[in-house]
Amino acid sequence: MKPSLKDNDNLLFKWFCIGLKYFLLGLLGLGIAFVVSHTLGANAIVGILLSASLRSWITRIAIFLVCLFAIAMMFESWG
């Protein structure tokens, strides 16, 4: 019995899923590093994790992923 599912997923959507996975893993890693360094009293590392430059890069990556998701959904609904 053959499955009725087709394997013609949108390539942009696959890229979005991979990007989202690694973005969330990176955020989890930053969160763990923040908690551990704050607990152990490493104020230099806490300062780096709370810096404006890191926050701007995280924001840029999140905006890029949202735009990639929107473009993938437009292509998916068009076809």
mmCIF file of C-alpha atoms in Angstrom:
data_model
loop_
_atom_site.group_PDB
_atom_site.id
_atom_site.type_symbol
_atom_site.label_atom_id
_atom_site.label_comp_id
_atom_site.label_asym_id
_atom_site.label_seq_id
_atom_site.Cartn_x
_atom_site.Cartn_y
_atom_site.Cartn_z
ATOM 1 C CA MET A 1 0.000 0.000 0.000
ATOM 2 C CA LYS A 2 1.509 3.280 -1.114
ATOM 3 C CA PRO A 3 1.158 6.329 1.104
ATOM 4 C CA SER A 4 -0.775 9.181 -0.423
ATOM 5 C CA LEU A 5 1.632 11.820 0.877
ATOM 6 C CA LYS A 6 3.650 13.726 -1.705
ATOM 7 C CA ASP A 7 7.227 14.801 -1.114
ATOM 8 C CA ASN A 8 7.076 18.134 -2.911
ATOM 9 C CA ASP A 9 7.643 20.391 0.067
ATOM 10 C CA ASN A 10 8.652 23.952 -0.485
ATOM 11 C CA LEU A 11 12.434 24.410 -0.334
ATOM 12 C CA LEU A 12 12.070 27.789 1.387
ATOM 13 C CA PHE A 13 9.907 26.192 4.056
ATOM 14 C CA LYS A 14 12.565 23.518 4.657
ATOM 15 C CA TRP A 15 15.186 26.256 5.046
ATOM 16 C CA PHE A 16 12.894 28.084 7.460
ATOM 17 C CA CYS A 17 12.408 24.951 9.563
ATOM 18 C CA ILE A 18 16.151 24.290 9.719
ATOM 19 C CA GLY A 19 16.874 27.936 10.516
ATOM 20 C CA LEU A 20 14.195 28.031 13.203
ATOM 21 C CA LYS A 21 15.543 24.851 14.784
ATOM 22 C CA TYR A 22 19.078 26.197 15.073
ATOM 23 C CA PHE A 23 17.871 29.656 16.121
ATOM 24 C CA LEU A 24 15.873 28.182 18.987
ATOM 25 C CA LEU A 25 18.767 25.894 19.950
ATOM 26 C CA GLY A 26 21.040 28.932 19.987
ATOM 27 C CA LEU A 27 18.600 30.845 22.184
ATOM 28 C CA LEU A 28 18.426 27.874 24.529
ATOM 29 C CA GLY A 29 22.211 27.768 24.685
ATOM 30 C CA LEU A 30 22.402 31.491 25.424
ATOM 31 C CA GLY A 31 19.792 31.079 28.143
ATOM 32 C CA ILE A 32 21.695 28.229 29.768
ATOM 33 C CA ALA A 33 24.948 30.191 29.549
ATOM 34 C CA PHE A 34 23.250 33.212 31.132
ATOM 35 C CA VAL A 35 21.793 31.218 34.023
ATOM 36 C CA VAL A 36 25.025 29.318 34.717
ATOM 37 C CA SER A 37 27.251 32.401 34.512
ATOM 38 C CA HIS A 38 24.866 34.470 36.628
ATOM 39 C CA THR A 39 24.727 31.696 39.219
ATOM 40 C CA LEU A 40 28.501 31.325 39.360
ATOM 41 C CA GLY A 41 29.054 35.081 39.486
ATOM 42 C CA ALA A 42 30.785 35.588 36.140
ATOM 43 C CA ASN A 43 29.663 39.164 35.606
ATOM 44 C CA ALA A 44 31.753 39.646 32.454
ATOM 45 C CA ILE A 45 29.913 36.872 30.652
ATOM 46 C CA VAL A 46 26.544 38.155 31.862
ATOM 47 C CA GLY A 47 27.460 41.583 30.489
ATOM 48 C CA ILE A 48 28.291 40.101 27.103
ATOM 49 C CA LEU A 49 25.039 38.114 27.016
ATOM 50 C CA LEU A 50 23.007 41.229 27.850
ATOM 51 C CA SER A 51 24.833 43.507 25.391
ATOM 52 C CA ALA A 52 22.984 45.564 22.808
ATOM 53 C CA SER A 53 25.005 44.162 19.905
ATOM 54 C CA LEU A 54 24.021 40.573 20.698
ATOM 55 C CA ARG A 55 20.405 41.640 21.081
ATOM 56 C CA SER A 56 20.490 43.391 17.688
ATOM 57 C CA TRP A 57 21.912 40.273 15.987
ATOM 58 C CA ILE A 58 19.261 38.058 17.556
ATOM 59 C CA THR A 59 16.582 40.498 16.419
ATOM 60 C CA ARG A 60 17.970 40.567 12.872
ATOM 61 C CA ILE A 61 18.027 36.777 12.658
ATOM 62 C CA ALA A 62 14.466 36.551 14.012
ATOM 63 C CA ILE A 63 13.223 39.126 11.472
ATOM 64 C CA PHE A 64 14.992 37.247 8.678
ATOM 65 C CA LEU A 65 13.309 33.989 9.716
ATOM 66 C CA VAL A 66 9.883 35.648 9.874
ATOM 67 C CA CYS A 67 10.382 37.082 6.374
ATOM 68 C CA LEU A 68 11.558 33.704 5.073
ATOM 69 C CA PHE A 69 8.461 32.084 6.571
ATOM 70 C CA ALA A 70 6.184 34.699 4.978
ATOM 71 C CA ILE A 71 7.790 34.236 1.557
ATOM 72 C CA ALA A 72 7.545 30.451 1.854
ATOM 73 C CA MET A 73 3.848 30.694 2.731
ATOM 74 C CA MET A 74 3.199 33.000 -0.235
ATOM 75 C CA PHE A 75 4.860 30.529 -2.606
ATOM 76 C CA GLU A 76 2.979 27.649 -1.012
ATOM 77 C CA SER A 77 -0.403 29.326 -1.387
ATOM 78 C CA TRP A 78 0.379 30.457 -4.927
ATOM 79 C CA GLY A 79 1.103 26.961 -6.215
#
